[in-house]
Structure formats: C-alpha cells, structure tokens
GROMACS .gro file of C-alpha atoms in nm:
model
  245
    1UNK     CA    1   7.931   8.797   9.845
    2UNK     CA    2   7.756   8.786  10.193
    3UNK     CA    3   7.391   8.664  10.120
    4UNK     CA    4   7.136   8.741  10.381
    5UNK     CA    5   6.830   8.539  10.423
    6UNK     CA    6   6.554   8.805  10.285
    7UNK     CA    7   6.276   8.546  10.282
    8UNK     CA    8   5.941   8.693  10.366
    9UNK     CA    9   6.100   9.097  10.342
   10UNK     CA   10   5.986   9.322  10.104
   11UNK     CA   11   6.160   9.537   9.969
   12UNK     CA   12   6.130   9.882   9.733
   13UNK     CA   13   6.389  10.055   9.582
   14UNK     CA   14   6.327  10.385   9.434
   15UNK     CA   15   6.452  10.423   9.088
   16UNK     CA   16   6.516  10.079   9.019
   17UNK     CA   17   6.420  10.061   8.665
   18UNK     CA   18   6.801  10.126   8.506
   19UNK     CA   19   7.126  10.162   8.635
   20UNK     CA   20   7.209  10.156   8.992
   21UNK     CA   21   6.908  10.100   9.164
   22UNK     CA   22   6.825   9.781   8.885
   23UNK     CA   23   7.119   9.596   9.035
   24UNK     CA   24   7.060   9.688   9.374
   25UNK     CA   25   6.694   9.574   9.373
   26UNK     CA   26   6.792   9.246   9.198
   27UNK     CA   27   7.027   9.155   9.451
   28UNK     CA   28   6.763   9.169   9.698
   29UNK     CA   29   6.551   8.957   9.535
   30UNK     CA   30   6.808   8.692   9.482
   31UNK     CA   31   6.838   8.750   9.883
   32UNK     CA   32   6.471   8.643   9.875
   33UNK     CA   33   6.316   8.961   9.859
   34UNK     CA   34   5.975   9.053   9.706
   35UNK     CA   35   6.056   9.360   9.561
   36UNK     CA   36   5.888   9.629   9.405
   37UNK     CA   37   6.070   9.825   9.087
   38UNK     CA   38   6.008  10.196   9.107
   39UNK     CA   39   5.969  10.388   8.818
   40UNK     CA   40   5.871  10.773   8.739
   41UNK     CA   41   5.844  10.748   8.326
   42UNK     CA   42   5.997  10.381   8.187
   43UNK     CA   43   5.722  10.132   8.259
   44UNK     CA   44   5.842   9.949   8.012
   45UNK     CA   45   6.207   9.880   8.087
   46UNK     CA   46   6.062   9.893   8.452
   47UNK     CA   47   5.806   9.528   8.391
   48UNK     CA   48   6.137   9.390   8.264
   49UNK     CA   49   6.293   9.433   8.539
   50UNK     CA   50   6.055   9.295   8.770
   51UNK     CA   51   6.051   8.991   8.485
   52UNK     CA   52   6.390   8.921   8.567
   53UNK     CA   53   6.347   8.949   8.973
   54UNK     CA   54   6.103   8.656   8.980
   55UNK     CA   55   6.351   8.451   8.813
   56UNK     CA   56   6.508   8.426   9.172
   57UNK     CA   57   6.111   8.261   9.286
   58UNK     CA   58   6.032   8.599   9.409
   59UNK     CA   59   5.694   8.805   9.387
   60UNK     CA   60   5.765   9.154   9.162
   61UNK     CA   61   5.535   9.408   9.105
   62UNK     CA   62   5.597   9.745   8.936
   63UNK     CA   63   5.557  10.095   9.070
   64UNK     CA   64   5.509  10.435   8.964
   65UNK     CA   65   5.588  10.808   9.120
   66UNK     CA   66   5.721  11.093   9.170
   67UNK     CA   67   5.908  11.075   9.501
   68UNK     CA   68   5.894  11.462   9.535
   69UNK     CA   69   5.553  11.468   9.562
   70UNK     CA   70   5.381  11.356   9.902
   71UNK     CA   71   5.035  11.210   9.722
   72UNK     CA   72   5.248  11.042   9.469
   73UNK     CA   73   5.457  10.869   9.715
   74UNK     CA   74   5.178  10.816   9.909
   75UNK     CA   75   4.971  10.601   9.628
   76UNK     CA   76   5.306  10.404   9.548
   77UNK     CA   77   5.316  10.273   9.888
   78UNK     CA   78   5.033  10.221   9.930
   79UNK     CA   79   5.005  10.016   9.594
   80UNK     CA   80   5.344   9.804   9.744
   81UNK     CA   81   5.096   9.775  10.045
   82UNK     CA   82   4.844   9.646   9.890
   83UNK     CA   83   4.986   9.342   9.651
   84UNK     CA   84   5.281   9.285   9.860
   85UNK     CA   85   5.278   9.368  10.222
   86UNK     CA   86   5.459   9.666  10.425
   87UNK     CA   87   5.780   9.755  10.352
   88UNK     CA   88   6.054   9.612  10.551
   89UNK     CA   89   6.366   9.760  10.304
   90UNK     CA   90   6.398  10.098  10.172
   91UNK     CA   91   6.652  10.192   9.972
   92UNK     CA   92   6.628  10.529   9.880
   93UNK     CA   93   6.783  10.540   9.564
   94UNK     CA   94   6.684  10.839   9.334
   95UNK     CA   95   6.980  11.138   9.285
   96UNK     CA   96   6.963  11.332   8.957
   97UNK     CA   97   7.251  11.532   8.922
   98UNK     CA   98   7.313  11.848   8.728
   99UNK     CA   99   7.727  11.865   8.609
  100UNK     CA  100   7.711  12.249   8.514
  101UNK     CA  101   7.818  12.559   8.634
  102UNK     CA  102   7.573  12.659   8.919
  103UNK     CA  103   7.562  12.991   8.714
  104UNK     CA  104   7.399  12.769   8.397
  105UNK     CA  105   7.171  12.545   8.592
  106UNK     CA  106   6.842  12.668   8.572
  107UNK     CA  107   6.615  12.736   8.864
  108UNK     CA  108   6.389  12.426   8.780
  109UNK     CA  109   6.696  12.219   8.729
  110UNK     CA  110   6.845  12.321   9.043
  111UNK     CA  111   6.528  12.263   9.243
  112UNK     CA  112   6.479  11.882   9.084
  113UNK     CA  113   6.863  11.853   9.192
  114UNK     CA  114   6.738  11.931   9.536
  115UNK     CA  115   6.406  11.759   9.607
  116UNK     CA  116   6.505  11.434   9.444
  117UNK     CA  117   6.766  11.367   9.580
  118UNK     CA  118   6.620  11.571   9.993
  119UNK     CA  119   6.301  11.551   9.976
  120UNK     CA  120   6.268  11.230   9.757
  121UNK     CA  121   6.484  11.067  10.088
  122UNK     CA  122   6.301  11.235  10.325
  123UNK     CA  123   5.940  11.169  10.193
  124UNK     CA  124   5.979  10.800  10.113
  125UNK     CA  125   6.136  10.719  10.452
  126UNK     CA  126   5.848  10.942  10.644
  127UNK     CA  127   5.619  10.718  10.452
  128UNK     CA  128   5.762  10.406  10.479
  129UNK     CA  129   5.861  10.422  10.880
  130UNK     CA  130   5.533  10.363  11.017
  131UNK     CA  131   5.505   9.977  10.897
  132UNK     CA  132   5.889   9.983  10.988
  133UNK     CA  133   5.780  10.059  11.346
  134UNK     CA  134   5.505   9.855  11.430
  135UNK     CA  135   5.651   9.577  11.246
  136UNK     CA  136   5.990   9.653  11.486
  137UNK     CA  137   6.210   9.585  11.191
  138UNK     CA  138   6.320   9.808  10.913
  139UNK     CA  139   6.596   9.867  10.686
  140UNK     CA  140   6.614  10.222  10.510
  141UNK     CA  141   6.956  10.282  10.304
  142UNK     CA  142   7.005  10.621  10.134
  143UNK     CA  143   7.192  10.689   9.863
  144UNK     CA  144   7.490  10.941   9.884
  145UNK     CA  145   7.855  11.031   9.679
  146UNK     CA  146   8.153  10.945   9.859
  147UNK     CA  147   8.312  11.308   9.914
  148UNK     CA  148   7.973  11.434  10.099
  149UNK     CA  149   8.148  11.354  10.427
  150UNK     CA  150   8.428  11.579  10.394
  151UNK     CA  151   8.145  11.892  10.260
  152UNK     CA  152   8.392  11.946   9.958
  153UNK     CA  153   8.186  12.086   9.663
  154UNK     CA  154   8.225  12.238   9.299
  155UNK     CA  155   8.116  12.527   9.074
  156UNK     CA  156   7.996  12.222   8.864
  157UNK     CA  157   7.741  12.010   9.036
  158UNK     CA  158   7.693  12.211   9.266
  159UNK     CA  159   7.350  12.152   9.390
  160UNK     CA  160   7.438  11.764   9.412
  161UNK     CA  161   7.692  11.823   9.640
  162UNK     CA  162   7.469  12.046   9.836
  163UNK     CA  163   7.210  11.758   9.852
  164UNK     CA  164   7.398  11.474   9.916
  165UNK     CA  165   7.531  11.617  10.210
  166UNK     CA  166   7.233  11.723  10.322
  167UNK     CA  167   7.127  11.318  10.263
  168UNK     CA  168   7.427  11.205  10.515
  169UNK     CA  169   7.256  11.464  10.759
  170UNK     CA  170   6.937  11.320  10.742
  171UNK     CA  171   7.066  10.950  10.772
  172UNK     CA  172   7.195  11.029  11.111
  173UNK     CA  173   6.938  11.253  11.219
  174UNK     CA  174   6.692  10.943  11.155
  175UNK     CA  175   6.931  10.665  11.239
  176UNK     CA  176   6.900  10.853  11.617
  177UNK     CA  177   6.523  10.886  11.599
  178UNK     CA  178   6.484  10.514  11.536
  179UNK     CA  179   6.728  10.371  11.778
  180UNK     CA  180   6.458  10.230  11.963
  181UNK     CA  181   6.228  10.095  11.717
  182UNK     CA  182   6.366   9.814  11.526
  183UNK     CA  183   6.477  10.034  11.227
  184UNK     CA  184   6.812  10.115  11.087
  185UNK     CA  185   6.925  10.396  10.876
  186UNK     CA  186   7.190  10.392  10.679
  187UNK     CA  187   7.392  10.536  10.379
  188UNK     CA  188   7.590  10.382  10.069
  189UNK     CA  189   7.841  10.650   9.899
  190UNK     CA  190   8.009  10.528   9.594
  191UNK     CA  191   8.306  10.773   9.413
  192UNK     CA  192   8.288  10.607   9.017
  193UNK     CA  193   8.055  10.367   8.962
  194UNK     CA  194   8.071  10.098   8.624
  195UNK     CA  195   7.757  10.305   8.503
  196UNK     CA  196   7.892  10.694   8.511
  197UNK     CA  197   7.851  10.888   8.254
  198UNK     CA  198   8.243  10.984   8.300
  199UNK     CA  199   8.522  10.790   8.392
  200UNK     CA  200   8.834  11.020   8.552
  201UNK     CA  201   9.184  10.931   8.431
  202UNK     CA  202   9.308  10.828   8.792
  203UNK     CA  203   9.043  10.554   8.967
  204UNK     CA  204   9.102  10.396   9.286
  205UNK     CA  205   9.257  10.068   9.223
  206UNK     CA  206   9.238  10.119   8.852
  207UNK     CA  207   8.861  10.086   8.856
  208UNK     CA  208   8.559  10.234   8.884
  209UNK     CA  209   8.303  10.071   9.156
  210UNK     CA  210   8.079   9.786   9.054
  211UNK     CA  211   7.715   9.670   9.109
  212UNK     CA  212   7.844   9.430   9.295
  213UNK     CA  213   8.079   9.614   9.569
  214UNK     CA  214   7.738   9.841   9.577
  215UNK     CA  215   7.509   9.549   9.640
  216UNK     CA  216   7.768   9.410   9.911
  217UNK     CA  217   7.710   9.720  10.137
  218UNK     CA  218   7.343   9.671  10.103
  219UNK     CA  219   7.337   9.327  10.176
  220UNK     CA  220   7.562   9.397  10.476
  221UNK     CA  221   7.331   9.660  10.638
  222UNK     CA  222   6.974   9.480  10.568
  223UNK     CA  223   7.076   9.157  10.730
  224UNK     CA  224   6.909   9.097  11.046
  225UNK     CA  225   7.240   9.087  11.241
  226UNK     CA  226   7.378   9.433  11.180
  227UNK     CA  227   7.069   9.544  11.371
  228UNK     CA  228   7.279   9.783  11.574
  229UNK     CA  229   7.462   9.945  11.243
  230UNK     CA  230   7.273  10.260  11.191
  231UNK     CA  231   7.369  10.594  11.112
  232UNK     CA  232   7.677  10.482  10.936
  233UNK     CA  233   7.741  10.596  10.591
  234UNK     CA  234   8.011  10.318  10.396
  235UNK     CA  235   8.182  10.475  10.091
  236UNK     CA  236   8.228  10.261   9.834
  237UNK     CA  237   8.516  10.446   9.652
  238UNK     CA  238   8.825  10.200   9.696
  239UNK     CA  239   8.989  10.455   9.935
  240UNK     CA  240   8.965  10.746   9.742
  241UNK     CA  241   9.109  11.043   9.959
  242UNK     CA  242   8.962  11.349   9.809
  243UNK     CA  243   9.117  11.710   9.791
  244UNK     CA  244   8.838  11.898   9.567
  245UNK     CA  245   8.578  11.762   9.327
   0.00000   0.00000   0.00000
C-alpha cells in the first residue's frame, strides 16, 4: 500500500467511530496523521478509537456533532482547532442510507437521507476550506456509491441515490472553485464494501471491497504529489459495470 508522509497534517474524518470511516481515519494516522474521530452518539466506541490511533505515535482527540447542523459543525472544528491545529484532510465520510421503498420512508427519514449525506458534505467542507486556503494546502475527499456516476437509481434507496449523486456534483463544483488555492477535492465510490449490511450473490472478483482498497484511494489523493488530482471521483467497485440498482 502507497504510504504518504502525513507528518505534521491533521486530519478529521467525519463518522469515524465504526465502520468505514474507523479504518479510513486509522490509516491516516499510521500515515502520520493527527487525527480527530468524529462521532454524533458513541463516545465511547469513539475514545477507543482514538486509543488505537496513537498507537501509530500520533496525537488523537475525539469529536462530537451533528454535521447537519451549521453551529454543531462549527464547535467541532473549532474544538479540532483548538487541541490540534487547522485541518489539512477532510474526509467527508457520513452517508446514512434508507433501503425502502421511497413510498415507506418517512419524511424525517428521507430528509436525514438527504442532509447527511448533502448538506453534512457541503457544511463540513464550507467550514473546513478557510484554514485549507490560507494554509495553501488541503485535502477534502467525499464519500460517494459507485453507480452515482451513471444517475441509475431505485424505488428502494431512493433518496441515497438521489444524494450521492448530488455529492459527485458538489465534488466537482468545488474541485473547480479551489483550483487555485492549494486544495483538492475529491471523491471515493465503493460498490460492496467488507462491512455491508448485504452481500449480493454476484461480486466483482468474488469479493466485496475492503478497508484497505478504500484506504488506498485515500492515501493516493492526500499525498502531496497528486496536487493536481481534483475533481476526480475513483470507484472502488472492482469494475463493476452497472445496469440498474
């Protein structure tokens, strides 16, 4: 696995307390990272976490917040600010998903589909591009599903679809609006990763995705060398050609 030199970054990933975003932030810090672990309701398994990222001589702190709400995400940066220094990597992980008939989601449900996975993106990367700018480096990596390029969507899920399109938009709209400021914007979009809650019959070299071939994007678009990667969007999916979803 490529291994860039993150000594001195810091780095927050949103959602990091389980799954995904865990591994993701851990590979950072055993980049060199300080990281912070972002949390909305598991403090707990969250400190544990950030336990096991200073086992790579890192500094870990913990975070908490909804990223749907602009004073929350506010006072979590700021916190990150604060003990650890601005944010130099972003990785805007936080997607809930909702794998009913758009008929039986309920309005709430759809609308936490939608601003976690939009507005979460949107609000964290507004907050964190300042620093980014007058810093002249930054690193923001969103979070999308690897059939959002071709705009195919389902009865079921719908919303998710919806939103992680709307994600791959974004990515590009900001990758252009940074061009000249240090900062890259990027996107990771797995099919089947080792975590889902569902594994199809038919996976893409008779697996689903790792941590690892997730971490090995990231790694690959914070390193200081792919400073003129941005806007791209890398599907981890193992060539998955999809029809429908």
């Amino acid at each position: 696995m490529i291994t860039p030199n993150l000594d001195g970054r810091v780095a927050l990933v949103t959602g990091s307390s389980k799954g995904v975003g865990r591994e993701l932030l851990l590979s950072l810090a055993d980049c060199g990272a300080d990281v912070a672990v972002h949390y909305h309701s598991s403090k707990d398994v969250a400190e544990d976490v950030a336990d096991t990222a200073r086992t790579h001589d890192v500094e870990a702190i913990t975070v908490n917040g909804d990223v749907t709400d602009p004073n929350e995400v506010d006072d979590l940066f700021g916190t990150v600010e604060a003990e650890l220094g601005g944010v130099d990597v972003l990785v805007n992980n936080v997607g809930p998903f909702a794998p009913d008939h758009w008929e039986d989601i309920s309005f709430d449900r759809w609308n936490a589909v939608l601003n976690g996975n939009i507005n979460g993106t949107y609000l964290c990367s507004k907050r964190a591009l300042p620093e980014m700018r007058a810093s002249g480096f930054g690193r923001i990596v969103n979070i999308g599903y690897a059939s959002a390029e071709k705009g195919l969507i389902s009865p079921k899920n719908a919303p998710y679809f919806m939103a992680k399109a709307s994600v791959l938009m974004f990515t590009r709209m900001l990758a252009a609006d940074t061009q000249d400021d240090g900062v890259t914007v990027n996107a990771i979009s797995p099919y089947v990763v080792e975590n889902s809650d569902v594994f199809p019959d038919d996976l893409p070299r008779d697996r689903p995705a790792e941590f690892e071939d997730m971490a090995q994007a990231l790694r690959f678009f914070v390193d200081d060398d792919s400073d003129y990667l941005s806007g791209v969007n890398v599907e981890v999916d193992g060539g998955w050609l999809p029809e429908k979803v």
